Coordinates of C-alpha atoms (C1' of nucleotides) in Angstrom, one line a residue:
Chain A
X1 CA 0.0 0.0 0.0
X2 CA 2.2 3.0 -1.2
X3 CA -0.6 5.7 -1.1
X4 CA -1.0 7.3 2.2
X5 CA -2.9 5.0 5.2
X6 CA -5.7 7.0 5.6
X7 CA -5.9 10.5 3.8
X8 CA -9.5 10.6 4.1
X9 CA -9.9 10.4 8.1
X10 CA -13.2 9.2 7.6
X11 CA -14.8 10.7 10.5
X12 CA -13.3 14.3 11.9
X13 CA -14.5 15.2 15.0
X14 CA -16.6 12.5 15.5
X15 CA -18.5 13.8 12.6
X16 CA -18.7 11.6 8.8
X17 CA -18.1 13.4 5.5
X18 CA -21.4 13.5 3.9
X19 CA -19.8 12.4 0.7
X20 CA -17.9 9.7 2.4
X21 CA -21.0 8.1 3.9
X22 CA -23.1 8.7 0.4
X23 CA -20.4 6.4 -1.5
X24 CA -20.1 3.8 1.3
X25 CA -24.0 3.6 1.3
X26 CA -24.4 3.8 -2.5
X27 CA -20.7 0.9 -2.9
X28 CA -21.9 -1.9 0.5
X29 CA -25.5 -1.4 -1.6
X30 CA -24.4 -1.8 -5.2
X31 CA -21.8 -5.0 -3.4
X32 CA -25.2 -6.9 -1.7
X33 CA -26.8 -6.6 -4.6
X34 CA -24.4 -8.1 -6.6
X35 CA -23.3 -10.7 -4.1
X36 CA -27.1 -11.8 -4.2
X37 CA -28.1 -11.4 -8.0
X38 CA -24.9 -13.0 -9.0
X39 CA -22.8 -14.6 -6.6
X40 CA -19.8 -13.8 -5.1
X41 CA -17.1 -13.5 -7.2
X42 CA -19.2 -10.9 -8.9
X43 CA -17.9 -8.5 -6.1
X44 CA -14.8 -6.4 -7.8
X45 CA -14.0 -3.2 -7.5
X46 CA -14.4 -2.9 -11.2
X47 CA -18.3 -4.0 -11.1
X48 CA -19.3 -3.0 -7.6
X49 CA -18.2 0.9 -9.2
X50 CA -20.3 0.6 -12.1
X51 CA -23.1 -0.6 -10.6
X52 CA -23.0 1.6 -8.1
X53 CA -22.4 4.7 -10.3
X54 CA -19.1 5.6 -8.6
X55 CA -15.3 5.9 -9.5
X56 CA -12.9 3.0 -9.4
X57 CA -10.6 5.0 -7.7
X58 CA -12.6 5.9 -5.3
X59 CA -13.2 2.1 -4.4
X60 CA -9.6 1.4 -3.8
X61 CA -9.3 4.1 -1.6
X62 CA -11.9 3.0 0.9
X63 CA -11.4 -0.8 0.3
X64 CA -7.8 -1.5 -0.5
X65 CA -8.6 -5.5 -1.2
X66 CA -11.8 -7.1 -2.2
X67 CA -11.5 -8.9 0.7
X68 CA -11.7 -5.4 2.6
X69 CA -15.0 -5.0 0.2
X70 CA -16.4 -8.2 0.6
X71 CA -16.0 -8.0 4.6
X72 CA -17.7 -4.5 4.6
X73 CA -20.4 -5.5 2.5
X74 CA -21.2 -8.9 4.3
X75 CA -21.2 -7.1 7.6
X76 CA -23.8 -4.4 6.2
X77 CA -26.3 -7.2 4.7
X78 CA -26.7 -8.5 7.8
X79 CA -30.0 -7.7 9.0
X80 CA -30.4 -7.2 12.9
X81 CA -31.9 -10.1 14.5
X82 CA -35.0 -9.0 16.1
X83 CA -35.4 -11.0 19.1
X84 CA -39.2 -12.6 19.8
X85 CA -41.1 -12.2 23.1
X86 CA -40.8 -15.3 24.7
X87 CA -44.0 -17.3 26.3
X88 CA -41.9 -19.4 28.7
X89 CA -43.8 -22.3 26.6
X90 CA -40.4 -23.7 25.4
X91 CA -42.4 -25.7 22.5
X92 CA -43.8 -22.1 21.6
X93 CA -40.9 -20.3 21.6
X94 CA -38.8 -22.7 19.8
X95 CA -40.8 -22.9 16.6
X96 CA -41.0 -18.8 17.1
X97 CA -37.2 -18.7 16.6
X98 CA -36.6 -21.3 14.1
X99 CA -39.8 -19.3 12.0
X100 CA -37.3 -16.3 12.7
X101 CA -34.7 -17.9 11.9
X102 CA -36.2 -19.4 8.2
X103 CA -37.9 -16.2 7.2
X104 CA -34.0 -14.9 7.7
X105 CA -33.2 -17.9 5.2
X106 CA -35.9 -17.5 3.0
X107 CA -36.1 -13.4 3.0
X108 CA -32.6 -12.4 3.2
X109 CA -30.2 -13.9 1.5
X110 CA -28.5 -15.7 4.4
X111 CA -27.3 -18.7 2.6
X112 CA -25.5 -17.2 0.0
X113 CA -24.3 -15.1 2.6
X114 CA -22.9 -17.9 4.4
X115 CA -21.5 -19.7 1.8
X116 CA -19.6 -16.6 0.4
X117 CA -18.5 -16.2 4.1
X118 CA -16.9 -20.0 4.4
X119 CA -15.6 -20.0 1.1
X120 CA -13.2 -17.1 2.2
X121 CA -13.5 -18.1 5.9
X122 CA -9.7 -20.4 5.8
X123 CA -8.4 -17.2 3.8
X124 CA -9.2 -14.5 5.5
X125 CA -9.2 -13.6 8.8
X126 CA -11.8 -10.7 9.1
X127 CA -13.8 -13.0 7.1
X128 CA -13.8 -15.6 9.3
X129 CA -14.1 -13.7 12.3
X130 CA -17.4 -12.3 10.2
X131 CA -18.3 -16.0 10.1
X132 CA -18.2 -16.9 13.7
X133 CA -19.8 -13.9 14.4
X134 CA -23.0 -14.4 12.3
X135 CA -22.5 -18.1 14.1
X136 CA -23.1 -16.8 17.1
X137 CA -26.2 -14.2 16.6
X138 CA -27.9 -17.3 14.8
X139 CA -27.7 -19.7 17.6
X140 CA -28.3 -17.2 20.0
X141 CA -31.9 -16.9 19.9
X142 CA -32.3 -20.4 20.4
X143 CA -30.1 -20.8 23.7
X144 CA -31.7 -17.7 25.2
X145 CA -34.9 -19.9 24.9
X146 CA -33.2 -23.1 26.0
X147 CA -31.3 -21.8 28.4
X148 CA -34.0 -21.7 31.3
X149 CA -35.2 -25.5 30.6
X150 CA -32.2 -26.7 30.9
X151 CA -31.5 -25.0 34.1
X152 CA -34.6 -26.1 35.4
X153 CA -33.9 -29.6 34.7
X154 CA -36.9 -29.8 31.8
X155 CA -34.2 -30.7 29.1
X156 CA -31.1 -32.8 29.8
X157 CA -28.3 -30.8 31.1
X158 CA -25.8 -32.1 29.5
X159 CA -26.9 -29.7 26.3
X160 CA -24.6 -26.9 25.5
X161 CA -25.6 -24.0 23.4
X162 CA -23.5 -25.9 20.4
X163 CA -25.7 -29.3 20.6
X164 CA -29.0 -27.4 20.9
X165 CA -27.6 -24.9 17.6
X166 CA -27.0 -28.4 16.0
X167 CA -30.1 -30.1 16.2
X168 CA -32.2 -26.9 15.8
X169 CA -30.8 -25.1 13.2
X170 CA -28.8 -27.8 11.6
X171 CA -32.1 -30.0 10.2
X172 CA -33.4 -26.9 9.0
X173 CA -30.3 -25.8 7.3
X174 CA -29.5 -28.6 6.2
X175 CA -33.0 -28.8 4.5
X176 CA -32.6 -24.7 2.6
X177 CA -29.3 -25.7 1.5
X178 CA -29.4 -29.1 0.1
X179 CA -33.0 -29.8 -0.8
X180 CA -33.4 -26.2 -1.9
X181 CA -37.2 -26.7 -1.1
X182 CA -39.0 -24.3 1.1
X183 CA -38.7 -25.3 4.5
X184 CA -42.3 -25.4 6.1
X185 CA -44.0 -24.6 9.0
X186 CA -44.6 -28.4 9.5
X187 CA -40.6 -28.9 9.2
X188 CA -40.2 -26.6 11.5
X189 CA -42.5 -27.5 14.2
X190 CA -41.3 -31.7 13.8
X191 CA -37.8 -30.1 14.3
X192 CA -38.9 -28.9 17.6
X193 CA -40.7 -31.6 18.6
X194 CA -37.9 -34.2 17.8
X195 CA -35.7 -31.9 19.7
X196 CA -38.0 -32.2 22.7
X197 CA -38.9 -35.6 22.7
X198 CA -34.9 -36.6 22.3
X199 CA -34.0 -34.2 24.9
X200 CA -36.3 -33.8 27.4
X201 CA -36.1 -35.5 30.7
Chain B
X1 CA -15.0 -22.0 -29.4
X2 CA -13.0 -21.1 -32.9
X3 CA -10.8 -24.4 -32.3
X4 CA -11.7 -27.7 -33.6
X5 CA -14.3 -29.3 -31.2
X6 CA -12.4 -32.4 -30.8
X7 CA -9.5 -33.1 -32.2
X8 CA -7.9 -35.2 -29.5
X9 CA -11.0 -37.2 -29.0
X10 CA -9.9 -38.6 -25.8
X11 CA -10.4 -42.2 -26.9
X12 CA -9.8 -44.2 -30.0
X13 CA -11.0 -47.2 -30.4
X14 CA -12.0 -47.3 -26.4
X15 CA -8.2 -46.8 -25.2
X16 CA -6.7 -43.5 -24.4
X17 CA -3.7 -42.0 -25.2
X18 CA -1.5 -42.1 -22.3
X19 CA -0.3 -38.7 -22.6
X20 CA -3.6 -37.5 -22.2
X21 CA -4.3 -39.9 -18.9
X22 CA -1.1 -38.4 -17.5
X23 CA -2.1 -34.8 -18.2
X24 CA -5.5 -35.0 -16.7
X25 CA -4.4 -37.2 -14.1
X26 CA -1.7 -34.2 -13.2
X27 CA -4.0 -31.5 -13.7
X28 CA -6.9 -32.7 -11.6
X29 CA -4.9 -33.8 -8.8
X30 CA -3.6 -30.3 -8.7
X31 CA -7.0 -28.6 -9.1
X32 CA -8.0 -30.6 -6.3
X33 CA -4.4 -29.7 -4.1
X34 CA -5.3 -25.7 -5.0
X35 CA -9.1 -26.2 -3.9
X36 CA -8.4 -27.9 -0.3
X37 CA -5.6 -25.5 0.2
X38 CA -6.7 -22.0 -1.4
X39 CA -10.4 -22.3 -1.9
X40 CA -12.0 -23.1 -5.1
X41 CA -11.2 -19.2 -6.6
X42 CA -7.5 -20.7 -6.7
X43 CA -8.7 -23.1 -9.4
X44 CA -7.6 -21.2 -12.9
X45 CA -6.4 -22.3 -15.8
X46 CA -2.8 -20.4 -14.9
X47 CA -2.4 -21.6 -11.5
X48 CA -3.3 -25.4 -12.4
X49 CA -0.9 -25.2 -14.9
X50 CA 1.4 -24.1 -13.2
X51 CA 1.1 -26.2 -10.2
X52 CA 0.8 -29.1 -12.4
X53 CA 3.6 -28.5 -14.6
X54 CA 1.4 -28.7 -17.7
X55 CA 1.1 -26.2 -20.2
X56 CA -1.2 -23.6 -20.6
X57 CA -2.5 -24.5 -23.7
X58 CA -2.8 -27.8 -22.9
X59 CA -5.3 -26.7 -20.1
X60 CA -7.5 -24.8 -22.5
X61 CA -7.6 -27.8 -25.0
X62 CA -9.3 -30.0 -22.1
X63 CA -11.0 -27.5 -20.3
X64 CA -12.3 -24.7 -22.1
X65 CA -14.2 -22.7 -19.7
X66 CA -13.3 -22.5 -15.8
X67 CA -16.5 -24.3 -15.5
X68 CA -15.4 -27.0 -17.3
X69 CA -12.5 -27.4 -14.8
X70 CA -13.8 -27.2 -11.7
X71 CA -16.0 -29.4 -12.7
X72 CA -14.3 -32.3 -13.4
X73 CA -11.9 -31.6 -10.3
X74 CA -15.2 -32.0 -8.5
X75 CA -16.3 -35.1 -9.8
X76 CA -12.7 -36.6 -9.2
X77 CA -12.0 -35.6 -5.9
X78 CA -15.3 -37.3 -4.9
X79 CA -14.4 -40.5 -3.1
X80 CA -16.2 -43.9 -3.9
X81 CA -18.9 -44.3 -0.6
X82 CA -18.1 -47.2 0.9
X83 CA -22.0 -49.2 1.9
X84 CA -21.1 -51.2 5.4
X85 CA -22.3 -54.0 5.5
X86 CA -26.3 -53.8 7.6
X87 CA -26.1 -55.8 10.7
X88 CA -30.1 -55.1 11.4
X89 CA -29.6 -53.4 14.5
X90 CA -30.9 -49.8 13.2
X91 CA -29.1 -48.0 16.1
X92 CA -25.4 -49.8 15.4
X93 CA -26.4 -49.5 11.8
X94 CA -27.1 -46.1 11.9
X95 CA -23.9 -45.2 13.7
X96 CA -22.2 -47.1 11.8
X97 CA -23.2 -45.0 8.3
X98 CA -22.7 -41.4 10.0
X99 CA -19.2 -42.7 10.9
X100 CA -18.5 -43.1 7.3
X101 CA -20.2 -39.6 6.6
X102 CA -17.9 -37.8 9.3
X103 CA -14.8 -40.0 8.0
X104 CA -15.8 -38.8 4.4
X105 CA -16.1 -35.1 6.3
X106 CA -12.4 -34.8 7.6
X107 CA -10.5 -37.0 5.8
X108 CA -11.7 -35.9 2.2
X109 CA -12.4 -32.0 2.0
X110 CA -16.0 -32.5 1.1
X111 CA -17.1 -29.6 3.0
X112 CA -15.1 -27.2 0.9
X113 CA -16.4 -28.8 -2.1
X114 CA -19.7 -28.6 -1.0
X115 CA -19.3 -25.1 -0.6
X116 CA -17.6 -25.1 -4.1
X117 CA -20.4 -26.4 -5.6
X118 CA -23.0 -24.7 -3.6
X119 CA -21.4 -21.4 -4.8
X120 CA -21.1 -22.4 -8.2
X121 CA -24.5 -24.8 -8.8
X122 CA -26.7 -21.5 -9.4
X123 CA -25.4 -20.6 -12.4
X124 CA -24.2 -23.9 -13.4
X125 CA -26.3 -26.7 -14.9
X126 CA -23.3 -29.2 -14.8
X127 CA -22.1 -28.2 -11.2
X128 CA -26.1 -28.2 -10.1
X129 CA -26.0 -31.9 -11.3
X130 CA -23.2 -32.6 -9.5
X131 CA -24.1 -31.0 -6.5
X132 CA -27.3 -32.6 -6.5
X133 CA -26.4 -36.3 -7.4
X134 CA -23.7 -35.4 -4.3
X135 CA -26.6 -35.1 -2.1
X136 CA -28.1 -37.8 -3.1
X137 CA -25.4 -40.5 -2.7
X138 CA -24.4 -38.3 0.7
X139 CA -27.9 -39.6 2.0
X140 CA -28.5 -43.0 0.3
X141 CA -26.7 -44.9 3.2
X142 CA -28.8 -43.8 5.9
X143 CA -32.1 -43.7 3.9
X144 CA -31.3 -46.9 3.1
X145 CA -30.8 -48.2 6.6
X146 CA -34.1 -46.7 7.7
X147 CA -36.4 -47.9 5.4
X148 CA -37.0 -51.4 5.9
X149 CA -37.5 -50.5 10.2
X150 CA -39.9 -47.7 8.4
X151 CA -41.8 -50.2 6.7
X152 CA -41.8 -52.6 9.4
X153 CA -43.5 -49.9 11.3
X154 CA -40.7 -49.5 14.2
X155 CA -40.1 -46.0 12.8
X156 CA -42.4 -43.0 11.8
X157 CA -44.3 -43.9 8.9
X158 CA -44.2 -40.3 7.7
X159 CA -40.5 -40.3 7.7
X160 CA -38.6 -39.6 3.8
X161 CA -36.0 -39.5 2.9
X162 CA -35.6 -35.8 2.9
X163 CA -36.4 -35.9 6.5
X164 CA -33.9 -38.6 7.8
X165 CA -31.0 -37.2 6.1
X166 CA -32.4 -33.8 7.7
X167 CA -32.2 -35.5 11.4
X168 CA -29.6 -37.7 11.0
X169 CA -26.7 -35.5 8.6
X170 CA -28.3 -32.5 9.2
X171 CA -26.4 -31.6 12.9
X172 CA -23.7 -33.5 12.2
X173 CA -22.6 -31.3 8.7
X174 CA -24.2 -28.2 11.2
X175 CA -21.2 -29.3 13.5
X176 CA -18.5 -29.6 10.9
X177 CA -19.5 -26.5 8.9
X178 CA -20.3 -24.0 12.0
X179 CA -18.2 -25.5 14.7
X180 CA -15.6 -26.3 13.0
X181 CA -14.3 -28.8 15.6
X182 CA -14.2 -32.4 15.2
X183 CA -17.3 -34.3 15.6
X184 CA -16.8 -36.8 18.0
X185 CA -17.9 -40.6 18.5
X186 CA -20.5 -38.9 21.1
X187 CA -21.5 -36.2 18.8
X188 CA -22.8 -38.7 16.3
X189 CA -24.1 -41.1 19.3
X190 CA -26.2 -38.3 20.4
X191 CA -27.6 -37.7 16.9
X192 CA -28.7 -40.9 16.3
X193 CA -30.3 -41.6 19.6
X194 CA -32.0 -38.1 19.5
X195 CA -33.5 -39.5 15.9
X196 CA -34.3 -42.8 17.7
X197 CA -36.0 -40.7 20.4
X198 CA -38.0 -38.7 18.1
X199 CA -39.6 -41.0 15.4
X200 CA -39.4 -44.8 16.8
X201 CA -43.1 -45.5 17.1
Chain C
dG1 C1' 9.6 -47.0 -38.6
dG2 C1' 6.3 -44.2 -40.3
dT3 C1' 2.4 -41.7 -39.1
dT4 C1' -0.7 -39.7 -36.1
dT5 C1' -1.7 -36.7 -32.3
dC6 C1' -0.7 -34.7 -28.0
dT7 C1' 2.3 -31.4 -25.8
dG8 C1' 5.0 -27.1 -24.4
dA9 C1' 6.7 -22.7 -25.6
dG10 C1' 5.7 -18.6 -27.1
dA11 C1' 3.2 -14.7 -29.3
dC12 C1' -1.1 -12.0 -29.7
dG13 C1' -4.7 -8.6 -28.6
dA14 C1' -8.1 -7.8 -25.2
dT15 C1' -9.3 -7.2 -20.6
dT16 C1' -8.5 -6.6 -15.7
dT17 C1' -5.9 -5.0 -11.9
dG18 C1' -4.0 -1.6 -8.6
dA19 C1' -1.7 2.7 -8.3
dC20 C1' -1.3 7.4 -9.3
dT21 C1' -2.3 12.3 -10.8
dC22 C1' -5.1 16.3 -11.2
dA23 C1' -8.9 19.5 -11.8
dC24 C1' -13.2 20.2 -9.7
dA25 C1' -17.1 20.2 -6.8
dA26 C1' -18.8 19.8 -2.5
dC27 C1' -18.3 20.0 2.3
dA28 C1' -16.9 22.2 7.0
dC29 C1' -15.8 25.9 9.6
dG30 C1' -15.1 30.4 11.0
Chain D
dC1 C1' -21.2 33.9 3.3
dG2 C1' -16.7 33.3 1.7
dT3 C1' -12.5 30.5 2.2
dG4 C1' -9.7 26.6 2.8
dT5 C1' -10.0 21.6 3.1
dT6 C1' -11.0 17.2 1.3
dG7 C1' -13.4 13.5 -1.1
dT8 C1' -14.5 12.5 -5.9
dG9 C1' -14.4 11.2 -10.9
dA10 C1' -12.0 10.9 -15.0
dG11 C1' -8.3 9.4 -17.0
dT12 C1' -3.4 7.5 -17.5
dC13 C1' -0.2 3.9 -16.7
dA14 C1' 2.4 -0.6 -16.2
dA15 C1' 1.8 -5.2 -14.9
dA16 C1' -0.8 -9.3 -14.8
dT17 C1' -4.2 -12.4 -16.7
dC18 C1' -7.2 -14.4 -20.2
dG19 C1' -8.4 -16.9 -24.2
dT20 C1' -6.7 -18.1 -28.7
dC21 C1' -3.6 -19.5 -32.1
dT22 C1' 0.7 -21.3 -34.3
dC23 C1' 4.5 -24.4 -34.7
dA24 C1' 8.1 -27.5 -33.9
dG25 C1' 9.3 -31.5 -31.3
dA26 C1' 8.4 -35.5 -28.6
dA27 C1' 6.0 -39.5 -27.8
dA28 C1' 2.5 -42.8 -28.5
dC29 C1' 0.2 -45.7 -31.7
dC30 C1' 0.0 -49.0 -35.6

DNA sequence: GGTTTCTGAGACGATTTGACTCACAACACG
DNA sequence: CGTGTTGTGAGTCAAATCGTCTCAGAAACC
């Protein structure tokens, strides 16, 4: 990187350049759509300026790498996970966060997401600190829920949050990304209940 | 495609030229060397080549498009499935096929070429076959065990195919994928007896 | 041993990649 | 409201890559 580290301070006094936050939001924009309409490798500096209507050079300036690009852009798709109310009916509340969690799948496009995120995961550190992070906000909902339960002695203690992500979320991943099908509410609620039934005491 | 369409045609009178066995031999071997190690954007014409100690040309007269390559890499790097051998006992027999799954999940690097192909499959009919023909060989072993206990009426009656790889792979790829950690002996115990739980009648 | 055919080296134009300059417009700040 | 600062876009540039093609030589086939 022979050009100066950061010219362009991006925030002075606490305070963001208009300008600066107009061609972030118009660039992580013009990158998600990309990323979702034609995959990842899609996301250059080259095609994320066109179709975002803004100088090449001024993409290499804020993003140095496309990794740097990539990593902004997946961090600013991610939509906030709204957390439900819970019931305290665990059955209830279950199949409320997994519905959560496969309007997120269906809606948004998580998978792709994902997928662009493992593939650069072993590569790039950001990347696959973005990973673990997205990781961790998907199975949290589901271990706030469990959490209780287990403590209560309802479900076997021997879950951890990493067992209860795996045979939650997993079936119902595993069913969006390999079956492709939509996953139903009838999935979705024999996910739950063959959770419960295995591991309730 | 301005060159001729075939002019090594691969195989004359059913043998092939050794040269060309060697070459692809070479080159898919180091396709599938670049794709564990760098992820599958690594696998170009240039590098292959290079890491192969083949020509350029000689790259472009086999594999024409990127496509082409990657998908043959793909297909090669898949490793025959194993069937054990049924013993009758649906819990040991179970077990038995998810070992072979996890075994086929570390040893081989069939996460990354799911990924590979996951990324690829939606713009690519031939990598969408693949993909898809992957999943269904992925999940023939346990189906497989589970339907004659399904039919027998010890197991759910509702239960396809779809739905026991969904129960039975599903956390244990959620594991491997997510986690990232080894999954254990335990790990896949727990799976199968949380199935059991769930849909034994 | 003669013929076929596959290979590697290299050349080629076209395209892409980062880096850089510079005039200009838009912002911040007094 | 004017002035100085700073991000931006257009455009240039060398280097790398892509896909194609040619050609001589090596090696496989018969």
């Amino acid at each position: 990187m022979t050009q100066q580290d950061v010219q362009w301070s991006t925030e002075i006094n606490n305070r963001v350049d208009v300008r600066v936050a107009r061609t972030r939001a118009a660039v992580l924009d013009a990158g998600a759509r990309l990323l979702f309409t034609e995959g990842w490798h899609a996301v250059t500096h080259l095609r994320v300026a066109e179709e975002a209507g803004v100088g090449r050079a001024t993409m290499y300036r804020h993003w140095p790498t496309v990794e740097d690009l990539l990593a902004d852009v997946l961090v600013d798709c991610q939509e906030p996970w709204e957390a439900a109310e819970p019931t305290g009916d665990l059955r209830v509340d279950l199949i409320t966060e997994l519905d959560v969690f496969v309007g997120a799948l269906q809606l948004s496009k998580l998978p792709e997401i994902i997928v662009a995120a493992m593939e650069r995961a072993p590569t790039d550190p950001r990347i696959q600190a973005m990973h673990e992070s997205m990781t961790r906000i998907s199975r949290h909902p589901v271990w706030t829920v469990a959490q209780a339960p287990i403590e209560r002695g309802e479900l076997d203690p021997e879950l951890t949050e990493e067992i209860v992500a795996a045979h939650t979320l997993g079936p119902i991943l595993y069913q969006r990304l390999f079956d492709g099908q939509h996953v139903t509410r009838s999935d979705i609620e024999r996910t739950v209940d063959a959770f419960l039934t295995a591991f309730a005491t």
